PDB file of C-alpha atoms in Angstrom:
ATOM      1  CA  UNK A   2      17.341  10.601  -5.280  1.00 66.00           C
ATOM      2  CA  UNK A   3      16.615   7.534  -3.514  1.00 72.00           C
ATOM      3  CA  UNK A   4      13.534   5.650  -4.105  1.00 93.00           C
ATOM      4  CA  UNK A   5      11.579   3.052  -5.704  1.00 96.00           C
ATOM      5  CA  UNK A   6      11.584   2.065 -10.251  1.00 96.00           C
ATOM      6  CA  UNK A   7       9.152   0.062 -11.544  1.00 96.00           C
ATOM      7  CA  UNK A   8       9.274  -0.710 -15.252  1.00 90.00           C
ATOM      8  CA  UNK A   9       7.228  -0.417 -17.119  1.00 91.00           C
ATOM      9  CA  UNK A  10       4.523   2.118 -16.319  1.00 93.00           C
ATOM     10  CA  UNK A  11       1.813   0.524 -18.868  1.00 95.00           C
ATOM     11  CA  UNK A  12       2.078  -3.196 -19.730  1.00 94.00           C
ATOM     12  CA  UNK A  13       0.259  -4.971 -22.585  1.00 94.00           C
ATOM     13  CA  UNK A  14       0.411  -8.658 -23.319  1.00 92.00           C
ATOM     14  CA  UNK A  15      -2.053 -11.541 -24.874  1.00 92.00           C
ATOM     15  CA  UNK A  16      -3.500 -13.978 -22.582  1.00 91.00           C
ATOM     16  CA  UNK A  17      -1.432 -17.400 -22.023  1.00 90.00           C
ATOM     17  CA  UNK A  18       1.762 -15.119 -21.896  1.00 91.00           C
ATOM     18  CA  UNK A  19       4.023 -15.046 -18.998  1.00 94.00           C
ATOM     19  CA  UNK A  20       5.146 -11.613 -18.522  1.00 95.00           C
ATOM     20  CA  UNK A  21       7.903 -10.100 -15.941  1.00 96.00           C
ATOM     21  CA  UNK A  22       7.239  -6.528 -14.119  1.00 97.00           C
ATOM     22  CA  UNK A  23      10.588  -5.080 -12.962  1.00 97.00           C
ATOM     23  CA  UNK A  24      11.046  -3.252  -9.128  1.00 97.00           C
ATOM     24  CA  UNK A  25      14.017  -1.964  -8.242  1.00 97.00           C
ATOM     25  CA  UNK A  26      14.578   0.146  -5.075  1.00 97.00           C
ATOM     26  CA  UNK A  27      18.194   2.403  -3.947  1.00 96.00           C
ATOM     27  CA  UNK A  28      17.314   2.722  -0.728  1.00 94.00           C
ATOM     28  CA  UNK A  29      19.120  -0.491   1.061  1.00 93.00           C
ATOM     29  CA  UNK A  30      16.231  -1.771   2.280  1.00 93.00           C
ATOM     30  CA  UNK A  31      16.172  -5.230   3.341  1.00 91.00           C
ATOM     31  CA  UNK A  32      12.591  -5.877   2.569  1.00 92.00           C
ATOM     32  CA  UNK A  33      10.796  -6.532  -0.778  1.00 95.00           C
ATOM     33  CA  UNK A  34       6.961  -6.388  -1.272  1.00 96.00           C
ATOM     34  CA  UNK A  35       4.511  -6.893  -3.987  1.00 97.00           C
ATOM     35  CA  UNK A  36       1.169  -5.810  -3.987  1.00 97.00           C
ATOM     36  CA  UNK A  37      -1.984  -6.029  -6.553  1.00 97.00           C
ATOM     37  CA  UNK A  38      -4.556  -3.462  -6.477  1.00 94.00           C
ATOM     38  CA  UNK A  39      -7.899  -3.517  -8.074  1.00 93.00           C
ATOM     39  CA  UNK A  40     -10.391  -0.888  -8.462  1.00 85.00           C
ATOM     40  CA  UNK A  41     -12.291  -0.436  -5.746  1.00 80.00           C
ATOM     41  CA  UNK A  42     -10.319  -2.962  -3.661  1.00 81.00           C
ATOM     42  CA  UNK A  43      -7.602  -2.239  -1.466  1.00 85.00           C
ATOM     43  CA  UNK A  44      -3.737  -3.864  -1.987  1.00 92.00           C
ATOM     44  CA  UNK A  45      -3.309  -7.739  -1.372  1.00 94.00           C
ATOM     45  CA  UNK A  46      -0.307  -9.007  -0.797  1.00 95.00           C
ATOM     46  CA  UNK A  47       1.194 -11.271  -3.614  1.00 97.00           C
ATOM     47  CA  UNK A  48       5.002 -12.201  -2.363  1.00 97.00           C
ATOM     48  CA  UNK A  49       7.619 -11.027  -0.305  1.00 95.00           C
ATOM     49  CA  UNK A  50      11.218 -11.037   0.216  1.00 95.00           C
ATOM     50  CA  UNK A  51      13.302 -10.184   4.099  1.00 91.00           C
ATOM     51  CA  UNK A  52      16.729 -11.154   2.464  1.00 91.00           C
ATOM     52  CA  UNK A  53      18.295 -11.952  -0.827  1.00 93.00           C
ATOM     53  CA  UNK A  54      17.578 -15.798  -2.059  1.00 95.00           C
ATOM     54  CA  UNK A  55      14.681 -15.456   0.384  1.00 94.00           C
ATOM     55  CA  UNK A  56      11.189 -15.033  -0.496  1.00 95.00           C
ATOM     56  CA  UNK A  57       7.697 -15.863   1.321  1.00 95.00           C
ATOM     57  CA  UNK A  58       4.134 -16.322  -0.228  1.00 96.00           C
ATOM     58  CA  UNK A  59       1.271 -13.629   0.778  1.00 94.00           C
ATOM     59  CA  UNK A  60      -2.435 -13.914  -0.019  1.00 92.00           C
ATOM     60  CA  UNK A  61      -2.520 -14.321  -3.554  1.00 95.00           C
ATOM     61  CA  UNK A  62       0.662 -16.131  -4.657  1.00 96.00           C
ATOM     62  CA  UNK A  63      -1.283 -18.334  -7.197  1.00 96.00           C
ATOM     63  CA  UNK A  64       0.055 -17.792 -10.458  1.00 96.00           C
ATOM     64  CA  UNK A  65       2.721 -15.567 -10.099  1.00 97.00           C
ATOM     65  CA  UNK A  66       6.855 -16.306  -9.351  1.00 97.00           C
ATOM     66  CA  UNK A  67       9.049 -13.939  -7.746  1.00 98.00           C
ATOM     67  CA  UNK A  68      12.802 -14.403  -7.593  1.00 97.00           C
ATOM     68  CA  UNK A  69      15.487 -12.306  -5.150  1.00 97.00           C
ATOM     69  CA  UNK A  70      18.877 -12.380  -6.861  1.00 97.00           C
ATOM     70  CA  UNK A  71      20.021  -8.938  -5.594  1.00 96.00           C
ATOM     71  CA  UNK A  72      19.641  -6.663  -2.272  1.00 96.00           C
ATOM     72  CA  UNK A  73      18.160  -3.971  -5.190  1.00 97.00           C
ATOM     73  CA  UNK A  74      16.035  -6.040  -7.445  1.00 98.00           C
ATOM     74  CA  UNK A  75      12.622  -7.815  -6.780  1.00 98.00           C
ATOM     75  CA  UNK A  76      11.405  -8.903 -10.518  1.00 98.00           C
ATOM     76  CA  UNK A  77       7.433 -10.666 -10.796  1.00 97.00           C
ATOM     77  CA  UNK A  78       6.437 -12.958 -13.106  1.00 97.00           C
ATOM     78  CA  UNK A  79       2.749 -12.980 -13.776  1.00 96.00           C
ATOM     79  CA  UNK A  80       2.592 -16.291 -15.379  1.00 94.00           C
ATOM     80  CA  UNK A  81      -0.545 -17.947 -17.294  1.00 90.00           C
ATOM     81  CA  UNK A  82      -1.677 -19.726 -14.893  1.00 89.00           C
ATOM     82  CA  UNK A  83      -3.079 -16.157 -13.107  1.00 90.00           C
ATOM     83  CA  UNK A  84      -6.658 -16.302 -13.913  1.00 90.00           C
ATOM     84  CA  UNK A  85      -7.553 -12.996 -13.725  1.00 92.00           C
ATOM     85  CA  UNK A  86      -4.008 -10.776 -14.387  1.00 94.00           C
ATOM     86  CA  UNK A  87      -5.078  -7.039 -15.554  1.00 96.00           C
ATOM     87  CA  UNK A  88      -4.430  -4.951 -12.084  1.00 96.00           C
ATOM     88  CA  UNK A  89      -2.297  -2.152 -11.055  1.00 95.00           C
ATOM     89  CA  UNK A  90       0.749  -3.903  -9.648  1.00 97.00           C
ATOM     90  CA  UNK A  91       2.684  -2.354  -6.809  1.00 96.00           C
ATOM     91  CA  UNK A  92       6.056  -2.878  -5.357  1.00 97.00           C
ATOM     92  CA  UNK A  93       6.901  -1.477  -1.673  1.00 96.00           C
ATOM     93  CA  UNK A  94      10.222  -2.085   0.227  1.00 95.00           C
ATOM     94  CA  UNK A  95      10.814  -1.307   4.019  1.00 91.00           C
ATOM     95  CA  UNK A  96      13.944  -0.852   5.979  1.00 88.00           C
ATOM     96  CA  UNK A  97      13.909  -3.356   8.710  1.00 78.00           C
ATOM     97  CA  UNK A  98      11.154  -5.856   8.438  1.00 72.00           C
ATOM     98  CA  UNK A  99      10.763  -7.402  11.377  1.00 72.00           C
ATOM     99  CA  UNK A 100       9.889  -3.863  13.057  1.00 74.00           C
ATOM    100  CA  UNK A 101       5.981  -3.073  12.597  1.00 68.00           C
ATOM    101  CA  UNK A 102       6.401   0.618  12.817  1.00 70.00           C
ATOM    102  CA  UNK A 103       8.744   0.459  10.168  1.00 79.00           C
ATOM    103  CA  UNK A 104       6.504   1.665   6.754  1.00 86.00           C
ATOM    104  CA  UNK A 105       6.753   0.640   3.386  1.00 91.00           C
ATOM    105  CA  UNK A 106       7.918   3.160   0.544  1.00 93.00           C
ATOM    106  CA  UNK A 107       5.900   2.381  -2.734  1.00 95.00           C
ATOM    107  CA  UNK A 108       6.755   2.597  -6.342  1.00 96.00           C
ATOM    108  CA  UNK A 109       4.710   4.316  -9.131  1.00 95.00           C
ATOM    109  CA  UNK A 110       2.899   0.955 -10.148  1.00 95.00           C
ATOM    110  CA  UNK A 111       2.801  -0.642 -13.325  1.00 96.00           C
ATOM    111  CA  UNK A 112      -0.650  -1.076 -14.722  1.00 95.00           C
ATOM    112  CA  UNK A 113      -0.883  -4.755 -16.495  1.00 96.00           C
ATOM    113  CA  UNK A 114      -3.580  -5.453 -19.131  1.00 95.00           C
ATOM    114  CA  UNK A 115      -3.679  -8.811 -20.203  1.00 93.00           C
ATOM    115  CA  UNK A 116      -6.392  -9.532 -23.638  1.00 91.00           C
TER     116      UNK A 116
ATOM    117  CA  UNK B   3      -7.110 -12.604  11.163  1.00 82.00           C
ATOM    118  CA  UNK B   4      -6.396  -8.806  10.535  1.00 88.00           C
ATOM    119  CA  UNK B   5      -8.511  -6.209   9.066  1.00 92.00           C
ATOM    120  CA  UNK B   6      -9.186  -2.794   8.418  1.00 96.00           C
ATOM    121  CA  UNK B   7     -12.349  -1.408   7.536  1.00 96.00           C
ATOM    122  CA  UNK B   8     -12.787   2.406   5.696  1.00 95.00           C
ATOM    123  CA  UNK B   9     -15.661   4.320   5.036  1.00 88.00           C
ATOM    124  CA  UNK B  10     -17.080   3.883   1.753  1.00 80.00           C
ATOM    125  CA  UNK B  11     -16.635   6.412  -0.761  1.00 85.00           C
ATOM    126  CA  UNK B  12     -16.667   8.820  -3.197  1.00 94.00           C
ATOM    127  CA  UNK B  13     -16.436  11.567  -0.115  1.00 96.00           C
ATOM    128  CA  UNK B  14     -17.539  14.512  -1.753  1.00 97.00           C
ATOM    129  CA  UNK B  15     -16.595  18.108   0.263  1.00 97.00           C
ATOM    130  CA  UNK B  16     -16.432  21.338  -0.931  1.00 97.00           C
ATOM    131  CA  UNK B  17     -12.657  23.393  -0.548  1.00 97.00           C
ATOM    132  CA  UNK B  18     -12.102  24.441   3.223  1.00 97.00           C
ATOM    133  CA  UNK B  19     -14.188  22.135   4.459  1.00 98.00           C
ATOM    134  CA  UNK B  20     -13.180  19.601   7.788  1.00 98.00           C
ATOM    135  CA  UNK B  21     -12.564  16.266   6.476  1.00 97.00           C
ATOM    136  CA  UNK B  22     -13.236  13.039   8.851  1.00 97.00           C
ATOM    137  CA  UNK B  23     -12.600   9.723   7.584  1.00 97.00           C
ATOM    138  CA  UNK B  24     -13.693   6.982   9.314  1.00 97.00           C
ATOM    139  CA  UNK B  25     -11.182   3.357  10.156  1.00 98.00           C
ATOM    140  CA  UNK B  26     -11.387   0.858  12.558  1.00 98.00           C
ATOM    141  CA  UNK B  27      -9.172  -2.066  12.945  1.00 97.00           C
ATOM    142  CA  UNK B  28      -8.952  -5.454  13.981  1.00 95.00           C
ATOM    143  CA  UNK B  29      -5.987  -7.056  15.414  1.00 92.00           C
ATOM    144  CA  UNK B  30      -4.866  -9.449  17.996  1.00 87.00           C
ATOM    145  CA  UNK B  31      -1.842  -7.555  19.309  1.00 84.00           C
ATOM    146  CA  UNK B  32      -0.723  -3.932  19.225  1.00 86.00           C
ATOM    147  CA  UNK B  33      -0.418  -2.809  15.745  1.00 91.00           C
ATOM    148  CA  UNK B  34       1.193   0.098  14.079  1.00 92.00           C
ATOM    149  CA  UNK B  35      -1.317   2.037  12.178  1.00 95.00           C
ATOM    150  CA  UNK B  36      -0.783   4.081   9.002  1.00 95.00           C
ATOM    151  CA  UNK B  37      -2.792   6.503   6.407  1.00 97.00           C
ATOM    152  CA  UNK B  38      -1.571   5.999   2.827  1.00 97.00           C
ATOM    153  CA  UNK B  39      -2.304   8.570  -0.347  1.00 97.00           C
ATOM    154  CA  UNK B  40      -2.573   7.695  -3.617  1.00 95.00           C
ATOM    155  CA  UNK B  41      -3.062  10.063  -6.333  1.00 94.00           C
ATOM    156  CA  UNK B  42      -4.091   9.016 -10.051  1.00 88.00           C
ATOM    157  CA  UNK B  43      -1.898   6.553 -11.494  1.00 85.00           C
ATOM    158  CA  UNK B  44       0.316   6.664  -8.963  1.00 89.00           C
ATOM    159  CA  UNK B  45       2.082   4.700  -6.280  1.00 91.00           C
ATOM    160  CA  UNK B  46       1.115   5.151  -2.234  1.00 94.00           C
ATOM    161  CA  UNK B  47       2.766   7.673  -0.352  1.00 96.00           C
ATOM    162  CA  UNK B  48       2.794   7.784   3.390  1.00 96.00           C
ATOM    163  CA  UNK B  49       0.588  10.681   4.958  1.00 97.00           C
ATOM    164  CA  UNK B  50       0.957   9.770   8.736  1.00 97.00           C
ATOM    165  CA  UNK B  51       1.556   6.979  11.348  1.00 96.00           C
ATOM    166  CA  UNK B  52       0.924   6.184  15.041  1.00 95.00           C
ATOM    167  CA  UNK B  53       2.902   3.120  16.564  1.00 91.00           C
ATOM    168  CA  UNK B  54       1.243   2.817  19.806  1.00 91.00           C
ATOM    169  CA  UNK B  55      -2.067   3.703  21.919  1.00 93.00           C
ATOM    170  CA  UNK B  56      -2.928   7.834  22.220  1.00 96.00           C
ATOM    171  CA  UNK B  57       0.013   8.611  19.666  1.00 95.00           C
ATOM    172  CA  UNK B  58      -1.135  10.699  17.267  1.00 97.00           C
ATOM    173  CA  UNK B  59       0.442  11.310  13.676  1.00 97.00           C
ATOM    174  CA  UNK B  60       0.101  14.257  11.843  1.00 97.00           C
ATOM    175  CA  UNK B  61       1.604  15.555   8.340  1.00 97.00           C
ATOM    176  CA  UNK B  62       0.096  18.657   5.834  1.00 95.00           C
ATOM    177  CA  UNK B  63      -2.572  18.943   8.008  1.00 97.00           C
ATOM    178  CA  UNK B  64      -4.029  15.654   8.578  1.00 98.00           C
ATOM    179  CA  UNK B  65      -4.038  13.897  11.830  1.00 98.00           C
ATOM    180  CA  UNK B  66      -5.123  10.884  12.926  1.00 98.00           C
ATOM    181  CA  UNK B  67      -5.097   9.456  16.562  1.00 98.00           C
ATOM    182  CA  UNK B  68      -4.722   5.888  17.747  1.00 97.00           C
ATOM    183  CA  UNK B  69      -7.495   4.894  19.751  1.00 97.00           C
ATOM    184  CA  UNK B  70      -6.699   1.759  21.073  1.00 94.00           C
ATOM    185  CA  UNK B  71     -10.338   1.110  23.294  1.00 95.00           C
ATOM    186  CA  UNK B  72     -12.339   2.293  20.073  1.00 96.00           C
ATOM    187  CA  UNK B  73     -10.130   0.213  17.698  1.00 96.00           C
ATOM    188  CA  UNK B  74      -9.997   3.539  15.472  1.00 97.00           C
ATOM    189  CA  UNK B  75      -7.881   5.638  13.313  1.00 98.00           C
ATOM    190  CA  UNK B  76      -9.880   7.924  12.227  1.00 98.00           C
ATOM    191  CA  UNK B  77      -8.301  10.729   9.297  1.00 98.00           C
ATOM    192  CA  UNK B  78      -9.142  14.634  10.092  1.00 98.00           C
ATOM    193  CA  UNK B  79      -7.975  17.883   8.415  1.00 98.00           C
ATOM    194  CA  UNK B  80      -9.564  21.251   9.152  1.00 97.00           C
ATOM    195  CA  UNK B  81     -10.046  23.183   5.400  1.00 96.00           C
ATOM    196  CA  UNK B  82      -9.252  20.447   2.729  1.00 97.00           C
ATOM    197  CA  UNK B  83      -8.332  21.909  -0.689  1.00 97.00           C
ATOM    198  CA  UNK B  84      -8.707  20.921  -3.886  1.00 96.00           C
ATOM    199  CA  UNK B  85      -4.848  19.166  -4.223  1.00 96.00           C
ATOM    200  CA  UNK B  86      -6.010  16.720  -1.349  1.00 97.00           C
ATOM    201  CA  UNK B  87      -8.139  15.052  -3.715  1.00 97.00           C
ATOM    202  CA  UNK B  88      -6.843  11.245  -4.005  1.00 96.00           C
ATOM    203  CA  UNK B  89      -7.587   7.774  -2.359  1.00 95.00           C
ATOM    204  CA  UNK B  90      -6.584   7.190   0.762  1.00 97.00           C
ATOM    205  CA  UNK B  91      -5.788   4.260   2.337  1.00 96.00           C
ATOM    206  CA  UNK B  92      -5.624   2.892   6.210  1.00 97.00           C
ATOM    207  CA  UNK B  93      -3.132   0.176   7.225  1.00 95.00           C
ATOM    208  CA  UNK B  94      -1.901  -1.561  10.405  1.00 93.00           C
ATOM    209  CA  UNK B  95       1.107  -3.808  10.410  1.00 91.00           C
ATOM    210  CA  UNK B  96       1.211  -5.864  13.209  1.00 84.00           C
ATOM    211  CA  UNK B  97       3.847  -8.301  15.071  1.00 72.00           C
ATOM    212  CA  UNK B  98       7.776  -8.615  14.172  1.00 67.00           C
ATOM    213  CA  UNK B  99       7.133 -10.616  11.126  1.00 71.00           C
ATOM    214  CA  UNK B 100       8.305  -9.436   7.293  1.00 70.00           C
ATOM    215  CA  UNK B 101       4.761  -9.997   5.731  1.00 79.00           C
ATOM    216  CA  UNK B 102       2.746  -7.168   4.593  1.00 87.00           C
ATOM    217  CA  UNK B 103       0.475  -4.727   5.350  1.00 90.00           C
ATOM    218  CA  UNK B 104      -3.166  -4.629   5.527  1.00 92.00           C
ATOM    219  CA  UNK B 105      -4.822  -2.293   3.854  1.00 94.00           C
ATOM    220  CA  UNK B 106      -8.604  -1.100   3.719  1.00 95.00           C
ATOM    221  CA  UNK B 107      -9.996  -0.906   0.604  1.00 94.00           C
ATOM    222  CA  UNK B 108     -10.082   2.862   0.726  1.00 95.00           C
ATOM    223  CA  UNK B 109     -11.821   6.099   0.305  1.00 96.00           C
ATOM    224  CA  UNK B 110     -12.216   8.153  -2.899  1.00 95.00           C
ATOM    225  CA  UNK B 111     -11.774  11.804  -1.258  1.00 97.00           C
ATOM    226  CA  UNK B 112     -13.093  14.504  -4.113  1.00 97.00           C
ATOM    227  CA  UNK B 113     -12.743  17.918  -3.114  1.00 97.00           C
ATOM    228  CA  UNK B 114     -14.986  20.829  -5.335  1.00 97.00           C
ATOM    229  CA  UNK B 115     -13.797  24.382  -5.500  1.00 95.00           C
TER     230      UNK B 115
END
């Protein structure tokens, strides 16, 4: 089945860690997203990607890196320098993104906790 | 810039009751609006989309229409059941570009048998 893996589900790390979240998506989508959701709050947009060797800043780029090696693959780095890192981190790809009614498919999330 | 702005929540309805959730939008073009669902500890799924003005999307029993001279996109089902009980989410995308969507900050939707 075709779709979006993000790895892992539950993440744990101590504080001044850098720490990488894994998306991967088998859909041949050009477009790469990542989102961070916190409760009560909707999704803010943290980086994304139209192409490979391509990526663009959203809202909240501040302490995270994103690199796009591969078509598939759209890997963050939540580095120490993110004040506040414990959200549930999504990833979202779309087909064609320069089209607006083209819509995003998510993946399952993966829930960082940083102490 | 962009916005979208949900009815607060928890929404609270008993099983077979209508359901109305409230958006409006604000955008400088001609947007493509969209309902997400996201159930606990999950990921968002699409429910429904409009692209352009009087469209209306539709999908398990939700529609929503795009009301371009109200700004809304208001949610609707007729008899909501217990299973519908998630967050849900309104979006727009607007414009050609690759960045994101925005999202409201949505509405808890709990549904009592």
């Amino acid at each position: 089945d075709g779709g979006i893996t993000q790895s892992p589900k539950y993440l744990f790390r101590k504080e001044g860690q850098n720490v990488t979240l894994s998306c991967e998506q088998n859909l041949n989508h050009d477009a790469m997203y990542w989102y961070r959701q916190d409760p009560g709050q909707g999704l803010r947009l943290i980086y994304y990607s139209q192409i490979v060797n391509d990526f663009q800043k959203g809202d909240i780029a501040e302490g995270y890196s994103v690199s796009r090696e591969k078509k598939e693959s759209f890997p963050l780095t939540v580095t120490s320098a993110q004040k506040n890192p414990t959200a549930f981190y999504l990833c979202a790809s779309s087909l064609k993104p320069g089209l607006p009614s083209y819509e995003q498919y998510f993946g399952p999330g993966t829930r960082l906790t940083v102490t | 810039g962009d916005s979208v702005t949900q009815m607060e929540g928890p929404v609270t309805l008993s099983e077979e009751a209508f359901l109305t959730i409230n958006c409006t939008y604000t955008a400088t073009g001609y947007p493509s609006l969209f309902w997400y669902v996201q159930y606990p500890g999950e990921g968002l799924q699409l429910l429904l989309k409009a692209t352009k003005a009087d469209d209306k999307g539709s999908n398990k029993g939700f529609e929503a229409t795009y009301r371009k001279e109200t700004t809304s996109f208001h949610l609707e089902k007729g008899s909501v059941q217990v299973s519908d009980s998630a967050v849900y989410f309104c979006a727009l995308k607007e414009g050609g570009g690759a960045d994101g969507l925005t999202f409201g900050k949505g509405t808890h939707l709990i549904i009592q048998p």
